[in-house]
Coordinates of C-alpha atoms in Angstrom, one line a residue:
M64 CA 101.6 120.2 63.7
E65 CA 100.0 120.0 67.2
T66 CA 100.4 122.3 69.9
I67 CA 100.4 121.7 73.7
G68 CA 99.7 124.2 76.3
Q69 CA 101.8 124.7 79.3
E70 CA 98.8 123.9 81.6
R71 CA 97.9 120.8 79.7
L72 CA 101.4 119.6 80.3
K73 CA 101.4 120.5 84.0
E74 CA 98.2 118.6 84.5
A75 CA 99.3 115.5 82.9
A76 CA 102.7 115.6 84.7
A77 CA 100.9 115.9 88.0
N78 CA 98.5 113.1 87.3
L79 CA 101.6 110.9 86.3
L80 CA 103.4 111.8 89.6
A81 CA 100.1 110.8 91.7
K82 CA 99.9 107.5 89.7
A83 CA 103.5 106.7 90.1
A84 CA 103.6 107.3 93.7
T85 CA 100.4 105.5 94.9
R86 CA 99.6 102.8 92.2
Y87 CA 101.8 99.9 91.1
P88 CA 102.5 99.1 87.7
K89 CA 100.7 95.9 86.6
N90 CA 103.6 94.4 84.5
Y91 CA 105.8 94.5 87.7
L92 CA 103.2 93.0 89.8
E93 CA 102.9 90.0 87.6
R94 CA 106.6 89.3 88.2
I95 CA 106.3 89.6 92.0
I96 CA 103.2 87.2 92.0
Q97 CA 105.3 84.7 90.1
C98 CA 108.1 84.9 92.5
F99 CA 105.7 84.7 95.5
E100 CA 104.4 81.4 93.9
N101 CA 107.8 80.1 93.3
E102 CA 109.3 81.0 96.7
E103 CA 109.8 77.9 99.2
D104 CA 111.7 79.9 102.1
H105 CA 108.9 80.6 104.6
I106 CA 110.5 83.9 105.9
S107 CA 111.0 85.1 102.3
R108 CA 107.5 84.0 101.3
N109 CA 106.1 86.1 104.0
V110 CA 108.1 89.2 103.0
M111 CA 106.8 88.7 99.4
G112 CA 103.3 88.6 101.0
S113 CA 103.8 91.8 102.9
I114 CA 105.0 93.6 99.5
I115 CA 101.8 92.3 97.6
E116 CA 99.5 93.3 100.4
N117 CA 101.2 96.9 100.3
I118 CA 100.6 97.0 96.5
L119 CA 96.9 96.2 97.0
H120 CA 96.5 98.9 99.7
G121 CA 97.8 101.2 97.3
A122 CA 95.1 100.5 94.6
D123 CA 92.9 103.1 96.2
G124 CA 95.4 105.8 95.3
L125 CA 95.2 107.4 98.7
H126 CA 98.7 106.7 99.9
C127 CA 102.2 106.5 98.7
L128 CA 103.5 102.9 98.2
C129 CA 106.9 103.8 99.7
Q130 CA 107.5 106.7 101.9
D131 CA 110.7 107.6 100.2
T132 CA 109.4 109.2 97.0
G133 CA 112.8 110.3 96.0
I134 CA 113.6 113.3 93.7
P135 CA 110.9 113.4 91.0
T136 CA 112.4 112.9 87.6
F137 CA 110.9 113.5 84.2
H138 CA 111.9 112.0 80.7
V139 CA 110.5 114.4 77.9
Y140 CA 110.4 112.7 74.3
L141 CA 110.3 115.6 71.7
N142 CA 109.4 115.2 68.1
P143 CA 109.1 117.3 64.9
G144 CA 105.3 116.9 65.0
M145 CA 104.6 118.6 68.4
T146 CA 105.2 122.0 69.8
V147 CA 104.9 123.1 73.4
R148 CA 103.4 126.7 74.0
G149 CA 105.2 127.8 77.1
D150 CA 107.8 126.8 79.4
I151 CA 108.1 122.8 79.9
N152 CA 110.5 123.0 82.9
A153 CA 108.1 125.6 84.7
A154 CA 105.2 123.2 83.9
L155 CA 107.0 120.4 85.4
M156 CA 108.1 122.2 88.4
D157 CA 104.6 123.3 89.0
A158 CA 103.3 119.7 88.8
T159 CA 105.9 118.7 91.4
I160 CA 105.0 121.5 93.8
W161 CA 101.3 120.3 93.3
A162 CA 102.0 116.7 93.9
T163 CA 104.1 117.4 97.0
E164 CA 101.3 119.2 98.5
K165 CA 98.4 117.1 97.3
V166 CA 99.4 113.4 96.9
P167 CA 101.5 114.1 99.2
L168 CA 105.1 113.4 98.4
R169 CA 107.7 113.5 101.0
K170 CA 109.5 116.8 101.0
N171 CA 113.0 115.3 100.2
V172 CA 114.9 117.9 98.4
V173 CA 117.6 119.9 100.1
D174 CA 120.5 122.1 99.3
P175 CA 123.4 119.6 99.6
F176 CA 125.6 122.2 101.3
T177 CA 123.2 124.2 103.8
Y178 CA 120.6 121.3 103.9
R179 CA 118.0 124.2 103.4
N180 CA 114.5 122.7 102.3
L181 CA 112.0 124.5 100.4
N182 CA 109.4 121.8 101.4
N183 CA 108.0 121.4 97.8
N184 CA 110.6 119.1 96.2
T185 CA 112.3 121.8 93.9
G186 CA 115.2 124.1 93.9
W187 CA 118.8 123.6 92.9
G188 CA 117.8 122.1 89.6
T189 CA 115.1 119.9 90.8
P190 CA 112.9 118.3 89.6
F191 CA 115.3 116.5 87.3
V192 CA 114.2 116.9 83.6
H193 CA 115.8 114.8 80.7
Y194 CA 115.1 115.6 77.1
H195 CA 115.1 112.9 74.2
Y196 CA 114.4 113.5 70.5
S197 CA 112.3 111.2 68.3
P198 CA 112.3 111.7 64.5
E199 CA 108.9 110.3 64.2
P200 CA 106.0 112.7 64.6
G201 CA 103.2 112.3 67.3
P202 CA 102.0 113.0 70.7
L203 CA 104.5 114.2 73.1
R204 CA 105.8 111.2 75.2
L205 CA 106.3 111.9 79.0
R206 CA 107.6 109.6 81.7
V207 CA 107.8 110.3 85.4
E208 CA 110.0 108.4 87.7
L209 CA 110.2 108.1 91.5
K210 CA 113.1 106.4 93.3
G211 CA 113.8 106.0 96.8
F212 CA 117.5 106.4 97.8
G213 CA 117.9 103.2 99.7
G214 CA 118.3 101.5 96.3
E215 CA 120.2 104.5 94.7
I216 CA 123.0 104.5 97.3
K217 CA 123.8 100.8 96.4
S218 CA 124.3 101.6 92.7
S219 CA 127.8 101.6 91.4
T220 CA 129.9 102.8 88.4
D221 CA 133.4 101.7 87.2
W222 CA 135.5 101.2 84.2
I223 CA 136.8 98.0 82.4
F224 CA 139.5 98.1 80.0
T225 CA 138.8 96.7 76.5
S226 CA 141.9 94.6 76.9
S227 CA 139.6 92.3 79.3
R228 CA 139.7 89.0 77.7
N229 CA 136.0 88.7 77.9
M230 CA 133.8 91.8 78.5
G231 CA 130.8 89.7 79.3
N232 CA 132.7 87.8 82.0
A233 CA 133.9 91.2 83.4
V234 CA 130.4 92.9 83.5
L235 CA 129.0 89.8 85.1
A236 CA 131.6 89.6 87.8
Y237 CA 130.9 93.4 88.5
A238 CA 127.2 93.0 88.6
L239 CA 127.5 90.0 91.1
N240 CA 129.8 91.9 93.3
S241 CA 127.3 94.8 93.2
V242 CA 124.5 92.6 94.4
L243 CA 126.6 91.0 97.1
L244 CA 127.5 94.5 98.4
S245 CA 123.9 95.5 98.6
K246 CA 123.1 92.7 101.1
G247 CA 119.5 93.1 100.2
E248 CA 119.3 96.6 101.3
A249 CA 118.2 97.9 98.0
C250 CA 114.7 96.6 98.8
V251 CA 115.3 93.3 97.2
P252 CA 113.8 91.6 95.1
S253 CA 114.9 94.4 92.9
F254 CA 115.3 95.2 89.2
L255 CA 118.8 95.6 87.8
G256 CA 119.6 98.1 85.1
I257 CA 123.1 97.7 83.7
G258 CA 124.6 100.3 81.4
V259 CA 127.8 99.4 79.5
G260 CA 129.8 101.7 77.3
G261 CA 130.5 105.4 76.5
Y262 CA 131.2 108.0 79.2
G263 CA 130.5 107.3 82.9
A264 CA 127.6 109.6 82.8
E265 CA 126.2 107.7 79.8
A266 CA 126.4 104.4 81.7
V267 CA 124.6 105.8 84.6
L268 CA 121.6 107.2 82.8
N269 CA 121.4 104.1 80.6
A270 CA 121.4 101.9 83.6
K271 CA 118.8 103.9 85.4
S272 CA 116.5 104.1 82.2
A273 CA 116.9 100.5 81.3
V274 CA 114.8 99.3 84.3
F275 CA 111.8 101.1 82.8
R276 CA 111.8 99.1 79.7
E277 CA 108.8 97.0 80.7
L278 CA 106.8 99.9 82.2
T279 CA 104.2 99.9 79.4
S280 CA 104.8 96.5 77.9
T281 CA 106.6 93.1 78.6
S282 CA 108.6 92.9 75.5
M283 CA 112.3 92.0 76.1
G284 CA 115.2 92.9 74.0
N285 CA 114.2 96.5 73.3
H286 CA 117.7 97.8 72.9
A287 CA 117.0 101.1 71.3
A288 CA 120.7 101.8 70.9
D289 CA 121.6 98.3 69.4
S290 CA 122.4 97.6 65.8
G291 CA 122.5 94.5 63.8
D292 CA 121.4 91.0 65.5
D293 CA 123.9 91.0 68.3
S294 CA 121.2 90.6 70.9
L295 CA 121.6 91.2 74.5
E296 CA 118.9 88.9 75.7
P297 CA 121.1 85.8 76.4
F298 CA 123.3 88.2 78.4
E299 CA 120.6 89.4 80.4
A300 CA 119.2 85.9 80.9
R301 CA 122.7 84.8 82.2
I302 CA 123.0 87.7 84.6
F303 CA 119.4 87.2 85.9
R304 CA 120.1 83.3 86.5
C305 CA 123.4 84.0 88.2
V306 CA 121.9 86.7 90.5
N307 CA 119.1 84.6 91.7
K308 CA 121.4 81.6 92.4
L309 CA 123.1 83.7 95.1
G310 CA 120.2 83.0 97.6
L311 CA 120.3 86.5 98.9
G312 CA 116.4 86.5 98.6
P313 CA 113.7 89.1 99.6
M314 CA 115.3 91.9 101.8
G315 CA 118.4 89.6 102.1
M316 CA 116.7 87.1 104.2
G317 CA 117.5 84.2 101.9
G318 CA 115.4 82.6 99.3
K319 CA 115.1 82.1 95.4
T320 CA 114.3 85.6 94.3
T321 CA 116.9 88.5 94.4
T322 CA 116.1 90.0 91.0
M323 CA 112.9 90.1 89.1
G324 CA 114.3 91.5 85.9
V325 CA 117.8 92.5 84.3
Y326 CA 118.1 94.9 81.5
V327 CA 121.3 95.8 79.8
E328 CA 121.8 98.9 77.6
R329 CA 125.0 99.5 75.7
R330 CA 126.6 102.3 73.9
G331 CA 129.7 102.7 71.7
T332 CA 132.7 103.1 73.8
H333 CA 136.2 104.3 73.6
T334 CA 138.7 101.9 72.0
S335 CA 140.6 101.5 75.3
V336 CA 137.9 101.4 78.1
S337 CA 134.4 100.7 78.7
S338 CA 132.1 102.4 81.5
V339 CA 129.8 100.1 83.5
S340 CA 127.2 101.1 85.7
V341 CA 124.7 99.0 87.9
A342 CA 121.5 100.7 89.0
H343 CA 119.5 98.8 91.6
Q344 CA 116.0 99.7 91.3
C345 CA 113.9 98.5 94.4
W346 CA 110.9 96.4 94.0
A347 CA 108.9 99.5 94.4
S348 CA 109.7 100.6 90.9
R349 CA 107.7 103.4 90.5
G350 CA 106.9 105.3 87.1
S351 CA 104.3 106.2 84.7
E352 CA 104.1 107.3 81.0
A353 CA 101.6 109.2 79.0
L354 CA 101.2 110.5 75.3
I355 CA 100.1 114.1 75.3
G356 CA 98.3 115.3 72.2
E357 CA 96.7 118.8 71.7
G358 CA 93.3 117.7 72.7
S359 CA 93.9 114.5 74.7
V360 CA 96.1 112.7 77.1
E361 CA 96.5 108.9 76.7
Y362 CA 98.0 107.2 80.0
L363 CA 100.1 104.4 78.9
T364 CA 101.1 102.4 82.0
P365 CA 98.6 99.9 83.3
H366 CA 98.5 100.3 87.1
V367 CA 96.9 98.1 89.7
E368 CA 93.5 99.7 90.2
K369 CA 90.7 99.2 92.9
E370 CA 88.8 96.8 90.9
D371 CA 91.7 94.4 90.4
V372 CA 92.1 93.9 94.1
P373 CA 89.3 91.1 95.0
A374 CA 90.7 88.5 92.4
L375 CA 94.4 89.3 93.5
K376 CA 93.6 88.9 97.2
E377 CA 91.7 85.4 96.4
K378 CA 94.9 84.3 94.5
I379 CA 97.3 85.3 97.2
S380 CA 95.2 83.7 99.9
R381 CA 95.2 80.5 97.8
V382 CA 98.7 80.3 97.5
M383 CA 99.4 81.0 101.0
S384 CA 97.0 78.2 102.3
Q385 CA 98.8 75.8 99.7
H386 CA 102.1 76.5 101.5
G387 CA 100.7 76.2 105.1
G388 CA 101.1 79.9 106.1
F389 CA 104.0 81.1 108.3
V390 CA 106.2 78.5 110.1
G391 CA 107.7 80.0 113.1
K392 CA 107.3 81.9 116.5
V393 CA 105.2 84.9 116.6
Y394 CA 105.1 87.4 119.4
E395 CA 102.9 90.3 120.2
F396 CA 104.1 92.9 122.7
N397 CA 103.2 96.2 124.3
T398 CA 105.8 99.0 124.6
P399 CA 107.9 99.4 126.6
V400 CA 108.7 95.7 126.0
P401 CA 110.1 94.0 129.2
K402 CA 113.7 93.1 129.1
E403 CA 112.9 89.4 129.6
D404 CA 110.6 89.3 126.6
I405 CA 113.2 91.0 124.4
L406 CA 115.9 88.5 125.7
K407 CA 113.9 85.5 124.7
L408 CA 113.6 86.6 121.1
R409 CA 115.7 84.8 118.4
V410 CA 116.5 85.5 114.8
G411 CA 113.7 84.6 112.4
D412 CA 110.9 85.1 115.0
V413 CA 108.2 87.6 114.0
V414 CA 107.0 90.4 116.2
Y415 CA 104.0 92.7 116.4
L416 CA 104.0 96.0 118.7
N417 CA 101.3 97.8 120.4
G418 CA 101.7 101.1 122.2
K419 CA 104.2 104.1 121.2
I420 CA 107.1 103.8 119.1
C421 CA 109.3 106.7 117.9
T422 CA 111.1 107.3 114.5
A423 CA 114.5 108.3 114.4
R424 CA 116.8 108.9 111.4
D425 CA 120.3 110.8 110.8
G426 CA 119.4 114.1 112.6
A427 CA 117.8 112.5 115.4
H428 CA 120.6 109.9 116.2
L429 CA 123.2 112.6 116.1
R430 CA 121.2 114.8 118.4
M431 CA 120.7 111.9 120.9
V432 CA 124.5 111.1 120.9
E433 CA 125.4 114.6 121.5
S434 CA 122.8 114.8 124.4
V435 CA 124.3 111.7 126.0
R436 CA 128.0 112.7 125.6
S437 CA 127.1 116.2 127.0
G438 CA 125.4 114.9 130.0
K439 CA 122.1 116.1 128.9
A440 CA 120.3 112.8 128.1
G441 CA 117.4 114.0 129.8
E442 CA 116.6 116.3 126.6
I443 CA 116.0 113.0 124.5
P444 CA 112.2 113.0 123.8
K445 CA 110.5 111.2 126.7
E446 CA 108.7 108.7 124.5
I447 CA 112.2 107.4 123.3
Q448 CA 113.4 107.2 126.9
D449 CA 110.3 105.4 128.0
T450 CA 109.8 102.8 125.2
K451 CA 113.6 102.5 124.4
C452 CA 112.3 101.6 120.8
I453 CA 113.1 103.6 117.5
F454 CA 112.0 103.1 114.1
H455 CA 114.3 104.0 111.2
C456 CA 111.6 105.8 109.2
A457 CA 110.7 109.4 107.8
P458 CA 107.1 109.3 107.2
V459 CA 105.2 111.2 104.7
V460 CA 103.0 113.3 106.8
S461 CA 100.3 115.9 106.4
K462 CA 98.3 118.2 108.9
E463 CA 94.6 118.3 108.9
D464 CA 93.2 121.0 111.1
E465 CA 95.4 120.4 114.3
R466 CA 95.9 116.8 113.9
W467 CA 99.0 115.1 112.3
C468 CA 98.3 112.3 109.8
A469 CA 100.9 109.7 108.5
N470 CA 100.1 109.1 105.0
A471 CA 103.1 106.6 104.5
A472 CA 105.5 105.1 106.9
G473 CA 108.1 102.4 105.8
P474 CA 111.6 101.6 107.0
T475 CA 114.8 103.2 105.7
T476 CA 118.2 101.8 105.3
S477 CA 119.7 101.0 108.8
S478 CA 123.2 100.3 108.2
R479 CA 124.0 103.9 108.2
F480 CA 123.0 104.2 111.9
T481 CA 125.2 101.4 113.1
N482 CA 127.8 103.4 115.2
D483 CA 125.3 105.9 116.8
A484 CA 122.7 103.4 117.5
A485 CA 125.4 101.1 119.1
F486 CA 126.5 103.9 121.3
L487 CA 122.7 104.5 122.4
V488 CA 122.2 100.9 123.0
E489 CA 125.3 100.7 125.2
N490 CA 124.2 103.7 127.1
G491 CA 120.9 102.5 127.8
V492 CA 118.9 104.8 125.7
L493 CA 117.8 102.0 123.3
N494 CA 116.9 98.3 123.5
M495 CA 114.9 97.9 120.3
A496 CA 115.7 99.3 116.9
I497 CA 113.3 98.7 113.9
G498 CA 114.6 99.2 110.1
K499 CA 115.5 97.8 106.8
G500 CA 118.6 95.7 105.7
T501 CA 121.4 94.8 108.2
M502 CA 123.3 96.8 110.6
G503 CA 127.0 96.4 111.2
G504 CA 129.3 94.5 113.8
K505 CA 129.2 97.3 116.4
M506 CA 125.4 97.0 116.7
Q507 CA 125.5 93.3 116.7
E508 CA 127.9 93.4 119.6
A509 CA 126.3 96.2 121.6
L510 CA 122.9 94.2 121.5
K511 CA 124.4 91.1 123.5
G512 CA 122.4 90.8 126.5
R513 CA 120.6 94.1 125.9
G514 CA 118.2 94.1 122.9
V515 CA 117.2 93.3 119.4
Y516 CA 117.2 94.6 115.9
L517 CA 114.1 94.1 114.0
N518 CA 113.4 94.1 110.1
A519 CA 110.4 95.8 108.6
T520 CA 109.8 95.1 104.9
G521 CA 111.3 97.7 102.8
G522 CA 109.0 99.8 100.7
C523 CA 105.8 98.7 102.5
A524 CA 104.9 102.0 103.6
I525 CA 101.1 101.5 103.4
T526 CA 101.1 98.3 105.3
Y527 CA 102.8 99.9 108.4
Q528 CA 100.9 103.2 107.8
K529 CA 97.5 101.5 108.4
K530 CA 98.9 100.3 111.9
I531 CA 99.4 104.1 113.2
Q532 CA 96.3 105.7 114.9
N533 CA 98.2 108.9 115.9
L534 CA 101.3 110.7 115.7
E535 CA 102.9 114.0 117.1
P536 CA 106.5 115.6 116.3
R537 CA 109.4 116.1 118.6
W538 CA 112.5 118.2 117.3
L539 CA 110.5 119.4 114.4
D540 CA 113.4 121.9 113.9
L541 CA 115.4 119.0 112.2
G542 CA 112.9 119.2 109.4
Y543 CA 109.9 116.9 108.6
P544 CA 111.9 114.0 107.4
E545 CA 114.6 114.1 110.3
A546 CA 112.2 115.1 113.0
V547 CA 111.2 112.4 115.8
W548 CA 107.6 111.3 115.3
V549 CA 105.9 109.8 118.2
M550 CA 103.5 107.1 116.9
D551 CA 100.6 105.5 118.7
V552 CA 100.4 102.0 117.0
T553 CA 98.3 98.7 117.0
H554 CA 99.6 95.3 115.7
F555 CA 102.5 97.1 114.2
G556 CA 104.3 94.6 111.9
P557 CA 105.3 92.1 110.9
L558 CA 108.8 92.6 112.1
V559 CA 111.4 89.9 111.7
V560 CA 114.1 89.6 114.3
N561 CA 117.3 90.2 112.4
M562 CA 119.8 90.4 115.3
D563 CA 119.1 89.0 118.6
S564 CA 120.5 89.4 122.2
E565 CA 122.8 86.4 122.0
G566 CA 124.8 88.0 119.0
N567 CA 123.1 86.1 116.3
S568 CA 122.4 87.8 113.0
L569 CA 120.0 86.6 110.4
T570 CA 121.8 88.4 107.8
G571 CA 125.1 87.0 108.7
K572 CA 123.7 83.5 108.5
V573 CA 122.2 84.1 105.0
M574 CA 125.5 85.9 103.7
E575 CA 127.5 82.8 104.7
K576 CA 125.4 80.7 102.5
V577 CA 125.6 83.3 99.8
Y578 CA 129.4 83.4 99.7
E579 CA 129.3 79.6 99.1
N580 CA 126.7 80.1 96.3
V581 CA 128.8 82.7 94.7
R582 CA 132.1 81.0 94.7
E583 CA 130.3 78.0 93.2
L584 CA 128.9 80.4 90.3
Y585 CA 132.2 81.8 89.7
Q586 CA 133.5 78.4 88.9
E587 CA 130.4 77.4 86.7
E588 CA 130.8 80.6 84.8
G589 CA 134.5 80.6 84.4
L590 CA 135.2 83.5 86.4
D591 CA 138.3 84.0 88.6
P592 CA 137.5 84.9 92.3
N593 CA 140.9 86.5 92.6
E594 CA 140.9 88.7 89.5
R595 CA 139.9 92.4 89.4
Y596 CA 137.9 92.7 86.3
A597 CA 138.1 96.5 86.8
Q598 CA 141.8 96.8 86.9
Y599 CA 141.7 100.1 88.7
P600 CA 138.5 100.1 90.6
L601 CA 136.7 103.1 91.7
T602 CA 134.1 101.3 93.8
F603 CA 134.2 98.2 95.9
A604 CA 132.3 96.4 93.2
G605 CA 135.5 96.6 91.0
L606 CA 137.3 94.6 93.5
S607 CA 138.0 90.7 93.1
L608 CA 135.4 88.6 94.6
E609 CA 137.4 87.5 97.4
E610 CA 138.3 91.1 98.2
V611 CA 134.5 91.9 98.1
I612 CA 133.8 89.1 100.6
Q613 CA 136.5 90.3 103.1
K614 CA 135.1 93.8 102.7
I615 CA 131.7 92.9 103.6
K616 CA 132.8 90.6 106.6
M617 CA 134.9 93.6 107.8
G618 CA 131.7 95.7 107.7

């Protein structure tokens, strides 16, 4: 029997965290390149190009692929041929503390009641550690996962009664509804994990784990809990085909690629009801696995490395030239952007910015709104007052001597800022917001005659970080992620106009076509758009299709 020391386990776990955060799995990149080559919509093709550029930047291992490194999660596969001398949880906690400081990972973890942050991604049961058992003796298998919460908050769980006439149809309807409700905000093109059966907690865990099935290989149909010849591969292929026929496309901007993989895991269920869970795994699907023995560590996941970059760049350049590059208007402005320039922008235009921009997330939005309402708008950071431009972002930062550095800086989901941002636009604080996904009707209305909302490509934290020359904090008492970071940027972009000053919305235009496509799909697949396949739904995804469409339109 082999024995692993606590220190060896810590070192391997720390290396896995660093690999997962900075280097993209090769198997997933192959999917992205294939989708890039097949994409016909020029906006979506350029979004995919930005994603690939970001992945190639990450090959040097110096920066996080996405600024949201989530909550570190470990899967430990124990077996009768291996013992660990020491405390496994302590080793993984030490690895997390090391990676938070040295990679660095963003300091995400807070107490959910007090919002206290230990600034090392531990505390209150974190990092998360899941233990599994394998009867086959051998090295200890360890997987690390990092997942941003933009995709996590789009995930959903519900119940389907076994009296349903066709469980496959019910699960398909639920998955399609869940994707519709995401509106591309889960950093599409995503990977979809679907758990069916058992308790709700089982379905969620199975859905989240399923998306890592191809982390170390590209074999399909690897359903560990299946028995017999009742393969789920045809069902996975059905969902994959239907989701991509929606036309939601990369970042919800339209196109042929909405998902790059669908993975269904089932468990035995109660005779009366089955749980169903859909996990939205963003394109920046970050994970890494290793086999840890007494005297060696074998890293199993092939990642994109520096030596892979030249050939990949040549291939991408060739595809772009074949398609003729970007088609549309491109603007480059200095901040503050004159109002007349803002008013001439239209949805689909591409913008690059030079000068200062300021980050703002939940805490900063709340404080700005309170400042305006209390007659103290002058307390808002001067740089926001001057530029009237904010970036929905929480960068990964570090301090070298007395100088702050941005190690990663991509957009966060903007829909949650709709009400506060609309208030700030109406009160003259803002006329330009940059973020991910869409924003609600209140923001669309507030921007009329006043400003624009621009989309940065979700997950591309290195692409945007490389455009930042300097940054300084304001309101640092809010904590590192929530503080306002004043950034000096050069050629910051590409940014796509999602909402313009005439009340037009790129997302709205895309979604209208998506509604047509999904209604046709329902008819083709024999689904009823007025039926609730989850009879007593706990989430909007369990409503009927027509109810879901109305919910989305109502904002």
